[in-house]
Amino acid sequence: MNLIQWAQSPWGERIPIHISWDLLWAAAIAGALFLIAHAIYVGYWAKPVAESQPDSKLAAAAARVPERVARHSFGARAFHWVMAASMFVLLFTAFLPKVGVRFSWVTIHWIAGIVLTISVLYHIIHATFWLDFWSIWPDKQDILDASRRFQRALGKAASPTKKFGKYPLENKLFHLSVLFAGLAVIFTGFFMMFRVRTPFFTRNPYLFGDMTWGVMYVLHGLAGVAFVALIMAHIYFAVRPEKFFLTKSMIFGWISRGKYLEHYDPERWPIDEGLSEAGQSKAPEVVI
Amino acid sequence: MAVIRDVIPAFELFQPATIEDAQTLLARYGTEAWVLAGGLDTFDWLADRIKRPTAVVDLSQIKELSGIRSAGGGLEIGAMTTLTEVVRHPVVREKYGLLPEAAEAAASPQIRNQGTIGGNVSQDARCWYYRGGWPCYRAGGNICYADTPKGMNREHAILDADRCVAVNPSDTAPALIALDAQMVIRTPRGERVVNAEDYFIGPGTDITRMTILRPGDLLTAIRVPSTWAGAQFYFEKVRDRNVWDFALVNVASAMMTSGSTIEQMRLAVNGVAAHPVRLKAVEAAVLGKPRNEETAQLAGQLAVQGTEPLQHNGYKVPLMRNLVKRAIRGVVGGEAA
């Protein structure tokens, strides 16, 4: 299987034109295998993780935690669902024609791309200026705890790990993957709009050379198929019973006090004392 | 790009005697198979070494694909029936005069003797960038060389362009749409019958194909219903060379009138988009109207709404408008009414 499809330009150069569409199936199979492996691991091998949390601290935290802990503001939830909708439209319009479902997809695709771009721009500005920008990036504690969890999974002795901050390491790594894949499709997709008829640009297929265009199409395709696997994993975790409270929080905006105390470290995800149960969180907030 | 025309690369040639055998071969070779009808489209591709199939399935030995038969009050024309047979068939000439007129406008007598009606409606685009082997959208690439600032696009699309601006070159296609014909397709899952206008697809739907045929599918026959038998027909093709050329624009219409009032009409043009275009808005607008100059003007204006000419094919807009006007005005016995 070739990863990239090549062609000969009119000037005799060998140029990439796009990815091999077999990669779509490779991504889907890889995603499915990951889900199956994870489900088997969690079901048969995973052991409860010992986490350290001094009782006195837990009691003190519990005393000031409201019944409903705000996790995602309305703006963040709206962003998530708009992004999700646009992403589904983008993936369906991109890949259904590749598997034989014929329909006129290009206009729908670029309109969904614009919706995605605007929603991501909103998210970047929102996260940069109104939220704790760094809360979604892996920190030293995440790496340390991940290392300890891994050692324990291998049967070795390791110190207890801390509970998570607002976003577990897996969540942060997923966000990072989506960030790179998302920026790749948006950046390349923006320029690819110069090749189709839209009300925004005068078509100019000679904006770049054949090789540059080819690389752009390849990047766009690679990021696109990466999203297939990423979204399969995202949906899988969203519907897993132990994670479902997080999915509900993306709809209703809050998690219960019990879930908060069970899964999160109040030091790493502090709750604002003045927080109301109406659910306006001032805590760091990144949505994925 | 250098084009080598000396020897056609080797391929396995099959000449099945039945449709079932042909389908078995097509299923065996999948996308590596090439269906050969009259060969007028095929041999350009093979000689230029742009298409390199592993297997060529020649349909010429399948008797059931040839000939014109009565069916359901109308006609069933086998896909391998030559254009000359269509032109000369007495019933076709008597009742469906639009079709022989369109078929006779295709290419030259020699080509019509060899070319089939199935091949004529299923032939590939004639865009020279595409036929020249350039890696354009239609060839699986990511650019349309004809739709560039310096592209040579005098013969290209003014409607429904979606990245690719190639046009459908068939003369019989708009006539079959006007006659409300149906295409009979044998697929691996069984027989499928589709309206002629749904047989053709644009680049937005599938940029690498001109028809709904997928690998493994065969167009076996074309059914012309009796609905429009004996109606008033109009066909006109405008081309650079009247002796032998593809249409710049062609128009086909079937009309039923009561006195001078248009009661029913079907109208299609080709050479303006990657698929023949049925002008439904024009059909609706002229119903119940007198067949006169005013209606023709209205139809002509309506027909070209939404056209988007490229740098060098702006002339197609007035050409299409005028052909539609002439179709409304109509002809009687070959003379302008």
XYZ file of C-alpha atoms in Angstrom:
625
model
C 0.000 0.000 0.000
C 1.395 3.395 -0.979
C 0.984 6.167 1.549
C 0.938 8.869 -1.092
C -0.339 8.965 -4.658
C 2.114 10.485 -7.099
C 1.665 11.858 -10.593
C 3.782 13.402 -13.290
C 3.275 17.117 -13.773
C 3.073 18.591 -17.289
C 6.695 19.583 -16.803
C 7.760 16.030 -16.138
C 8.235 16.384 -12.385
C 7.096 13.668 -10.061
C 4.651 15.335 -7.689
C 2.479 14.112 -4.833
C -1.213 14.671 -5.501
C -2.869 13.319 -2.386
C -2.744 10.485 0.107
C -3.598 6.954 -0.800
C -7.248 6.552 0.130
C -6.395 3.149 1.576
C -5.150 5.174 4.536
C -8.778 5.904 5.358
C -9.322 2.212 5.998
C -5.996 1.972 7.812
C -7.073 4.789 10.166
C -10.487 3.257 10.728
C -8.999 -0.175 11.440
C -6.325 1.308 13.724
C -9.018 3.226 15.600
C -11.187 0.129 15.936
C -8.257 -1.996 17.138
C -7.401 0.630 19.744
C -10.969 0.642 21.033
C -11.095 -3.142 21.222
C -7.690 -3.350 22.934
C -8.639 -0.657 25.422
C -12.002 -2.240 26.201
C -10.343 -5.620 26.798
C -7.617 -4.056 28.924
C -10.068 -2.123 31.075
C -12.406 -5.095 31.353
C -9.867 -7.783 32.239
C -6.517 -6.402 33.313
C -6.697 -2.858 34.594
C -6.468 -2.551 38.357
C -7.844 0.313 40.436
C -5.236 3.013 40.693
C -4.030 3.875 44.180
C -4.115 7.602 44.524
C -2.866 9.631 47.405
C -5.135 12.169 48.994
C -4.790 13.152 52.627
C -8.108 12.697 54.330
C -7.992 16.060 56.049
C -7.537 17.813 52.713
C -10.366 15.801 51.181
C -12.690 16.671 54.019
C -11.760 20.329 53.802
C -12.326 20.337 50.081
C -15.622 18.494 50.359
C -16.923 21.057 52.777
C -16.691 23.860 50.244
C -17.643 21.981 47.099
C -21.133 22.738 45.870
C -23.555 19.988 44.851
C -22.937 20.780 41.212
C -19.423 21.658 40.122
C -19.372 23.777 37.001
C -17.075 22.295 34.366
C -17.952 23.846 31.029
C -19.533 27.248 30.447
C -22.272 27.652 27.876
C -19.808 29.244 25.460
C -17.421 26.323 25.774
C -20.189 23.778 25.295
C -21.567 25.631 22.311
C -18.072 25.666 20.802
C -17.663 21.956 21.381
C -20.910 21.005 19.686
C -20.494 23.416 16.796
C -17.009 22.060 16.261
C -18.297 18.488 16.526
C -21.080 19.109 14.029
C -18.751 20.782 11.553
C -16.199 18.006 12.012
C -18.754 15.311 11.272
C -19.930 17.164 8.182
C -16.318 17.556 7.061
C -15.498 13.901 7.554
C -18.672 12.628 5.927
C -18.341 14.947 2.947
C -14.659 14.108 2.584
C -14.788 10.349 2.911
C -18.238 9.122 1.907
C -17.452 9.880 -1.753
C -14.235 7.892 -1.339
C -16.181 4.824 -0.260
C -18.648 5.089 -3.133
C -21.442 7.304 -1.798
C -21.923 9.858 -4.534
C -23.236 13.320 -3.855
C -22.223 16.885 -4.514
C -19.944 17.414 -1.550
C -17.459 20.197 -2.251
C -19.616 23.189 -1.333
C -20.897 21.535 1.828
C -17.310 20.642 2.709
C -15.846 24.113 2.457
C -18.795 25.709 4.240
C -18.320 23.250 7.117
C -14.614 24.073 6.984
C -15.372 27.752 7.466
C -17.627 26.945 10.417
C -14.829 24.856 11.925
C -12.281 27.611 11.343
C -14.445 30.283 12.968
C -15.223 28.047 15.933
C -11.539 27.232 16.422
C -10.567 30.901 16.193
C -13.193 31.654 18.834
C -11.811 28.859 20.989
C -8.200 30.040 20.661
C -9.118 33.595 21.629
C -11.413 32.429 24.427
C -8.841 30.028 25.843
C -5.982 32.502 25.519
C -7.559 35.551 27.105
C -10.405 34.295 29.277
C -9.251 30.902 30.475
C -6.106 29.413 31.915
C -4.268 28.788 28.670
C -1.816 26.287 30.156
C -4.334 24.084 31.909
C -4.664 21.803 28.894
C -0.950 21.333 28.289
C 0.773 18.354 29.923
C 2.797 19.385 32.981
C 5.506 17.748 35.085
C 2.995 16.129 37.414
C 1.184 14.546 34.469
C 4.419 13.039 33.183
C 5.439 11.814 36.610
C 2.050 10.249 37.307
C 1.898 8.706 33.853
C 5.278 7.136 34.423
C 4.136 5.756 37.788
C 0.909 4.382 36.346
C 2.834 2.743 33.552
C 5.270 1.105 35.981
C 2.374 -0.211 38.025
C 0.683 -1.521 34.889
C 3.867 -3.493 34.247
C 3.656 -4.956 37.742
C 6.433 -2.850 39.231
C 6.241 -0.934 42.471
C 5.625 2.788 42.119
C 4.592 5.644 44.346
C 0.911 6.542 44.483
C -0.199 9.068 41.903
C -2.114 12.249 42.439
C -5.654 12.660 41.238
C -6.106 14.579 38.033
C -6.469 18.254 37.531
C -9.403 19.385 35.450
C -8.015 17.505 32.456
C -6.320 14.091 32.725
C -3.156 13.503 30.724
C -5.051 11.423 28.139
C -7.394 14.342 27.658
C -4.459 16.701 27.216
C -2.738 14.436 24.720
C -5.955 14.072 22.761
C -6.311 17.842 22.714
C -2.745 18.129 21.482
C -3.416 15.656 18.669
C -6.593 17.456 17.691
C -4.720 20.738 17.823
C -2.078 19.614 15.345
C -4.493 17.784 13.044
C -6.996 20.642 13.258
C -4.465 23.348 12.464
C -3.167 21.241 9.578
C -6.602 20.833 7.965
C -7.519 24.474 8.561
C -4.252 25.869 7.230
C -4.199 23.664 4.146
C -7.954 23.875 3.676
C -7.791 27.666 3.629
C -5.410 27.639 0.682
C -7.246 24.802 -1.029
C -10.252 27.122 -1.213
C -8.289 29.031 -3.839
C -8.757 26.006 -6.070
C -12.541 25.838 -5.898
C -15.211 28.379 -6.651
C -16.264 30.284 -3.560
C -17.611 33.805 -3.084
C -14.488 34.712 -1.082
C -11.529 34.348 -3.394
C -10.686 34.625 -7.027
C -9.670 31.144 -8.066
C -5.938 30.878 -8.468
C -4.606 27.365 -8.828
C -1.178 28.782 -9.543
C -0.886 30.386 -6.110
C 1.766 27.763 -5.351
C 3.844 25.376 -7.378
C 2.683 21.822 -8.070
C 4.938 20.370 -5.388
C 3.693 22.776 -2.703
C 0.097 22.110 -3.661
C 0.769 18.390 -3.578
C 2.255 18.582 -0.094
C -0.758 20.608 1.007
C -3.202 18.026 -0.322
C -1.206 15.256 1.334
C -1.157 17.087 4.672
C -4.872 17.782 4.408
C -5.552 14.129 3.704
C -3.266 12.832 6.442
C -4.857 15.114 9.020
C -8.284 14.102 7.729
C -7.716 10.379 8.152
C -6.061 11.040 11.527
C -9.333 12.651 12.568
C -11.182 9.467 11.683
C -9.178 7.537 14.300
C -9.192 10.417 16.790
C -12.941 10.859 16.630
C -13.562 7.141 16.906
C -11.520 7.183 20.109
C -13.250 10.339 21.352
C -16.734 8.892 20.868
C -15.661 5.617 22.440
C -14.494 7.338 25.607
C -17.547 9.591 25.609
C -19.873 6.604 25.851
C -17.831 4.499 28.280
C -19.806 4.181 31.532
C -17.008 5.467 33.784
C -16.550 8.552 31.575
C -20.153 9.252 30.799
C -20.460 11.887 33.528
C -17.977 13.939 31.503
C -20.117 13.615 28.406
C -23.133 14.767 30.395
C -21.104 17.726 31.638
C -20.548 18.717 28.037
C -24.333 18.923 27.690
C -25.387 20.312 31.067
C -22.170 22.078 32.047
C -21.560 20.510 35.461
C -20.449 17.373 37.276
C -21.652 16.235 40.673
C -19.757 16.890 43.896
C -19.259 13.121 44.293
C -17.612 12.769 40.886
C -15.477 15.810 41.535
C -14.184 14.465 44.808
C -13.795 10.959 43.400
C -11.769 11.860 40.329
C -10.157 15.251 40.776
C -7.570 16.832 42.995
C -9.004 20.055 44.459
C -5.474 21.447 44.534
C -5.029 20.863 40.820
C -8.569 21.848 39.928
C -9.577 24.350 42.581
C -13.215 25.292 42.878
C -13.984 28.949 43.259
C -15.394 29.583 46.739
C -17.968 31.925 45.350
C -19.110 29.449 42.769
C -22.831 29.223 42.388
C -24.692 26.102 41.445
C -25.951 27.912 38.395
C -22.652 26.858 36.974
C -20.384 29.695 35.844
C -16.936 28.297 36.315
C -13.888 30.510 36.539
C -11.716 27.457 36.587
C -9.491 26.676 33.619
C -11.587 25.381 30.811
C -10.671 23.725 27.608
C -13.094 21.670 25.676
C -12.299 18.556 23.767
C 3.827 15.974 -22.231
C 5.102 13.521 -24.790
C 2.459 11.184 -26.082
C 3.620 7.852 -27.460
C 1.411 6.532 -30.237
C 3.406 3.647 -31.653
C 2.228 0.492 -29.965
C -0.671 -0.044 -27.609
C 0.607 -1.647 -24.401
C -0.364 -5.265 -23.955
C -3.611 -6.240 -22.310
C -5.701 -9.355 -22.038
C -8.519 -9.249 -24.599
C -11.787 -10.992 -23.822
C -14.733 -11.333 -26.184
C -17.544 -12.807 -24.131
C -20.664 -14.074 -25.881
C -23.108 -13.296 -23.088
C -23.751 -10.458 -20.674
C -23.219 -12.851 -17.776
C -19.766 -13.799 -19.040
C -18.916 -10.134 -19.488
C -20.004 -9.409 -15.949
C -17.933 -12.271 -14.615
C -14.883 -10.830 -16.337
C -15.602 -7.335 -15.090
C -15.996 -8.656 -11.574
C -12.735 -10.576 -11.857
C -10.668 -7.607 -13.013
C -12.502 -4.813 -11.190
C -10.958 -1.414 -11.824
C -8.331 -3.058 -14.049
C -10.990 -3.947 -16.637
C -11.947 -1.779 -19.578
C -15.248 -2.126 -21.427
C -14.849 -1.884 -25.200
C -17.896 -1.011 -27.298
C -17.226 0.596 -30.685
C -13.698 1.564 -29.678
C -13.875 5.186 -30.784
C -13.250 6.479 -27.279
C -11.211 3.512 -26.133
C -8.421 3.395 -28.684
C -7.397 7.007 -28.153
C -6.863 6.253 -24.493
C -4.992 3.036 -25.134
C -2.871 4.318 -28.003
C -1.836 7.336 -25.982
C -0.949 4.974 -23.109
C -2.924 7.108 -20.714
C -5.293 4.322 -19.705
C -3.564 1.003 -19.203
C -6.139 -1.650 -18.382
C -5.076 -5.185 -17.596
C -8.097 -6.628 -19.370
C -10.258 -5.315 -22.190
C -13.753 -6.777 -22.364
C -14.984 -6.420 -25.944
C -18.793 -6.490 -26.065
C -19.046 -6.908 -29.820
C -19.830 -10.653 -29.651
C -22.803 -10.268 -27.319
C -25.751 -10.485 -29.681
C -28.362 -9.480 -27.143
C -26.709 -6.069 -26.796
C -27.382 -5.191 -30.419
C -30.530 -4.313 -32.309
C -33.689 -2.300 -31.899
C -36.789 -4.031 -30.548
C -40.338 -3.066 -29.641
C -40.838 -2.991 -25.895
C -43.777 -1.789 -23.837
C -45.201 0.267 -26.670
C -41.876 1.991 -27.169
C -38.479 0.819 -28.266
C -35.544 -0.872 -26.662
C -32.241 -0.114 -28.297
C -29.353 -2.416 -27.459
C -26.342 -0.537 -26.167
C -24.130 -2.009 -28.923
C -26.426 -0.835 -31.708
C -24.411 1.355 -34.018
C -25.323 4.969 -34.577
C -25.892 4.200 -38.254
C -28.437 1.515 -37.344
C -30.223 4.043 -35.132
C -30.184 6.602 -37.915
C -31.579 4.150 -40.471
C -34.144 2.302 -38.389
C -37.597 3.005 -39.896
C -39.569 3.059 -36.642
C -37.017 5.295 -34.972
C -37.150 7.643 -37.927
C -40.926 7.626 -38.057
C -41.796 8.030 -34.377
C -38.706 9.311 -32.641
C -37.135 11.464 -35.310
C -35.185 13.429 -32.718
C -32.897 10.498 -32.003
C -31.735 9.714 -35.555
C -31.232 13.401 -36.143
C -28.968 13.605 -33.107
C -27.203 10.342 -33.950
C -26.567 11.510 -37.489
C -24.978 14.691 -36.162
C -22.353 12.627 -34.353
C -18.932 12.464 -35.980
C -18.535 11.068 -39.513
C -20.252 8.230 -41.438
C -17.327 5.887 -40.826
C -17.407 6.583 -37.109
C -21.176 6.179 -36.974
C -20.800 2.790 -38.657
C -18.526 1.671 -35.853
C -19.638 3.788 -32.908
C -22.457 2.531 -30.716
C -25.243 4.399 -29.015
C -24.096 3.000 -25.665
C -20.598 4.260 -26.335
C -21.874 7.612 -27.494
C -23.709 8.277 -24.247
C -20.979 6.770 -22.074
C -17.932 8.333 -23.705
C -15.447 10.224 -21.601
C -14.776 13.966 -21.600
C -12.854 15.408 -24.526
C -10.939 18.050 -22.568
C -7.477 18.037 -24.111
C -5.695 18.501 -20.791
C -7.424 15.380 -19.497
C -7.029 13.404 -22.707
C -3.414 14.523 -22.886
C -2.656 12.626 -19.713
C -2.180 15.597 -17.426
C -2.848 14.873 -13.753
C -6.036 16.938 -13.541
C -8.961 16.439 -11.172
C -10.746 14.130 -13.609
C -7.602 12.028 -13.856
C -7.392 11.762 -10.069
C -5.163 14.791 -9.502
C -5.825 18.060 -7.746
C -6.020 20.745 -10.426
C -8.086 21.694 -13.468
C -5.650 22.966 -16.077
C -8.475 24.290 -18.229
C -9.800 26.480 -15.434
C -6.632 28.431 -14.789
C -5.845 32.058 -15.625
C -4.206 30.982 -18.880
C -6.165 27.792 -19.517
C -7.486 27.070 -22.995
C -11.157 26.614 -22.298
C -13.055 27.730 -25.359
C -14.948 24.429 -25.528
C -15.478 24.027 -21.807
C -18.357 24.354 -19.354
C -20.501 27.362 -18.593
C -22.745 25.536 -16.134
C -22.331 23.311 -13.079
C -18.537 23.392 -13.107
C -17.195 21.999 -9.891
C -13.396 22.090 -10.022
C -13.421 20.290 -13.418
C -14.805 22.301 -16.353
C -14.931 19.559 -18.987
C -18.189 19.054 -20.883
C -20.123 16.017 -21.975
C -19.567 15.553 -25.721
C -22.522 13.290 -26.575
C -25.048 14.265 -29.234
C -27.521 11.497 -28.522
C -27.600 12.181 -24.767
C -29.775 15.340 -24.871
C -32.064 13.691 -27.419
C -32.572 10.693 -25.144
C -33.297 12.999 -22.213
C -35.828 14.894 -24.295
C -37.450 11.573 -25.243
C -37.636 10.598 -21.557
C -35.562 7.493 -22.263
C -34.377 5.076 -19.641
C -31.005 3.405 -19.331
C -30.915 -0.290 -18.497
C -27.841 -1.139 -16.480
C -26.682 -4.575 -15.441
C -24.834 -4.311 -12.129
C -23.307 -7.073 -9.998
C -26.437 -6.790 -7.842
C -28.908 -7.092 -10.710
C -30.601 -4.949 -13.285
C -31.136 -1.288 -12.667
C -33.195 1.089 -14.801
C -32.592 4.826 -14.491
C -33.916 7.846 -16.302
C -31.553 9.136 -18.953
C -31.052 12.431 -17.165
C -29.962 10.564 -14.023
C -27.472 8.462 -15.951
C -25.107 11.400 -16.317
C -23.289 12.928 -13.380
C -21.327 16.100 -12.844
C -17.930 16.558 -11.234
C -19.498 17.578 -7.939
C -20.886 14.085 -7.619
C -17.922 12.167 -9.001
C -15.168 14.085 -10.652
C -13.609 11.037 -12.310
C -16.728 9.774 -14.070
C -19.258 11.070 -16.564
C -21.985 8.523 -15.808
C -23.281 6.548 -12.895
C -21.622 3.386 -14.227
C -19.239 1.907 -11.682
C -16.595 -0.726 -12.318
C -18.476 -3.938 -13.051
C -21.572 -2.183 -14.414
C -22.723 -2.505 -18.016
C -25.146 -0.346 -19.930
C -27.127 -3.000 -21.793
C -29.991 -1.109 -23.438
C -31.789 2.181 -23.792
C -35.575 2.194 -23.570
C -37.448 4.912 -25.386
C -41.058 5.084 -24.173
C -43.971 5.777 -26.484
C -44.820 8.943 -24.549
C -43.210 11.254 -27.050
C -43.718 9.194 -30.196
C -44.678 11.468 -33.050
C -44.148 14.655 -31.047
C -42.648 17.790 -32.554
C -38.906 17.513 -32.267
C -36.029 19.908 -32.621
C -32.333 19.114 -32.661
C -29.529 21.436 -33.527
C -25.812 21.102 -33.071
C -23.344 23.923 -33.444
C -19.740 22.900 -34.072
C -16.600 24.379 -35.501
C -16.528 22.054 -38.517
C -19.877 20.902 -39.811
C -18.458 17.778 -41.424
C -17.064 16.226 -38.275
C -16.724 17.711 -34.821
C -17.951 17.604 -31.280
C -20.711 19.998 -30.335
C -19.870 23.388 -28.967
C -23.496 23.375 -27.842
C -26.372 21.195 -28.956
C -30.053 21.308 -28.093
C -32.795 18.698 -28.255
C -36.463 19.161 -27.556
C -39.698 17.228 -27.755
C -42.886 19.204 -27.711
C -46.616 18.571 -27.816
C -48.888 21.436 -28.737
C -52.573 22.112 -28.940
C -53.027 24.628 -31.666
C -50.219 27.034 -30.999
C -50.181 26.385 -27.249
C -47.343 24.362 -25.767
C -48.920 21.563 -23.759
C -45.865 19.481 -22.909
C -42.194 19.896 -23.507
C -38.876 18.325 -22.633
C -35.737 20.256 -23.431
C -32.072 19.433 -22.941
C -28.755 20.917 -24.011
C -25.262 19.471 -24.043
C -21.760 20.824 -24.403
C -22.346 23.332 -21.625
C -21.639 21.188 -18.562
C -20.060 17.881 -17.618
C -23.484 16.329 -18.042
C -26.322 17.038 -20.446
C -28.552 19.621 -18.846
C -32.313 19.238 -18.815
C -33.798 22.734 -18.678
C -36.690 22.073 -16.317
C -37.234 25.730 -15.495
C -37.644 26.520 -19.178
C -39.984 23.569 -19.642
C -42.160 24.788 -16.787
C -42.098 28.390 -17.960
C -43.295 27.676 -21.485
C -46.132 25.313 -20.602
C -49.473 26.770 -21.604
C -47.794 29.562 -23.528
C -48.158 30.143 -27.251
C -45.304 28.924 -29.377
C -44.186 32.329 -30.550
C -41.277 34.730 -30.472
C -42.179 36.109 -27.054
C -42.115 32.647 -25.490
C -38.875 31.871 -27.291
C -37.301 35.025 -25.874
C -38.464 34.113 -22.392
C -37.116 30.582 -22.747
C -33.781 31.791 -24.054
C -33.276 34.234 -21.201
C -34.295 31.679 -18.623
C -32.045 28.990 -20.086
C -28.821 30.908 -19.500
C -29.527 32.027 -15.961
C -26.728 30.860 -13.697
C -24.191 30.402 -16.445
C -20.602 31.160 -15.481
C -18.421 31.417 -18.570
C -14.650 31.011 -18.366
C -12.117 33.281 -20.090
C -12.614 31.940 -23.577
C -16.109 30.465 -23.756
C -18.360 33.444 -23.137
C -19.767 32.931 -26.629
C -21.502 29.785 -25.385
C -23.972 31.851 -23.381
C -25.627 33.594 -26.359
C -25.196 30.390 -28.360
C -27.129 28.387 -25.804
C -29.719 31.139 -25.468
C -30.280 31.246 -29.205
C -30.424 27.478 -29.593
C -33.096 27.290 -26.909
C -35.015 30.060 -28.632
C -34.813 28.161 -31.902
C -35.988 24.992 -30.174
C -39.080 26.849 -28.970
C -39.720 28.334 -32.378
C -39.222 24.832 -33.755
C -39.070 23.360 -37.192
C -41.613 21.651 -39.342
C -40.229 19.216 -41.861
C -36.772 20.586 -41.396
C -37.699 24.201 -42.094
C -37.993 26.934 -39.540
C -41.552 27.413 -38.423
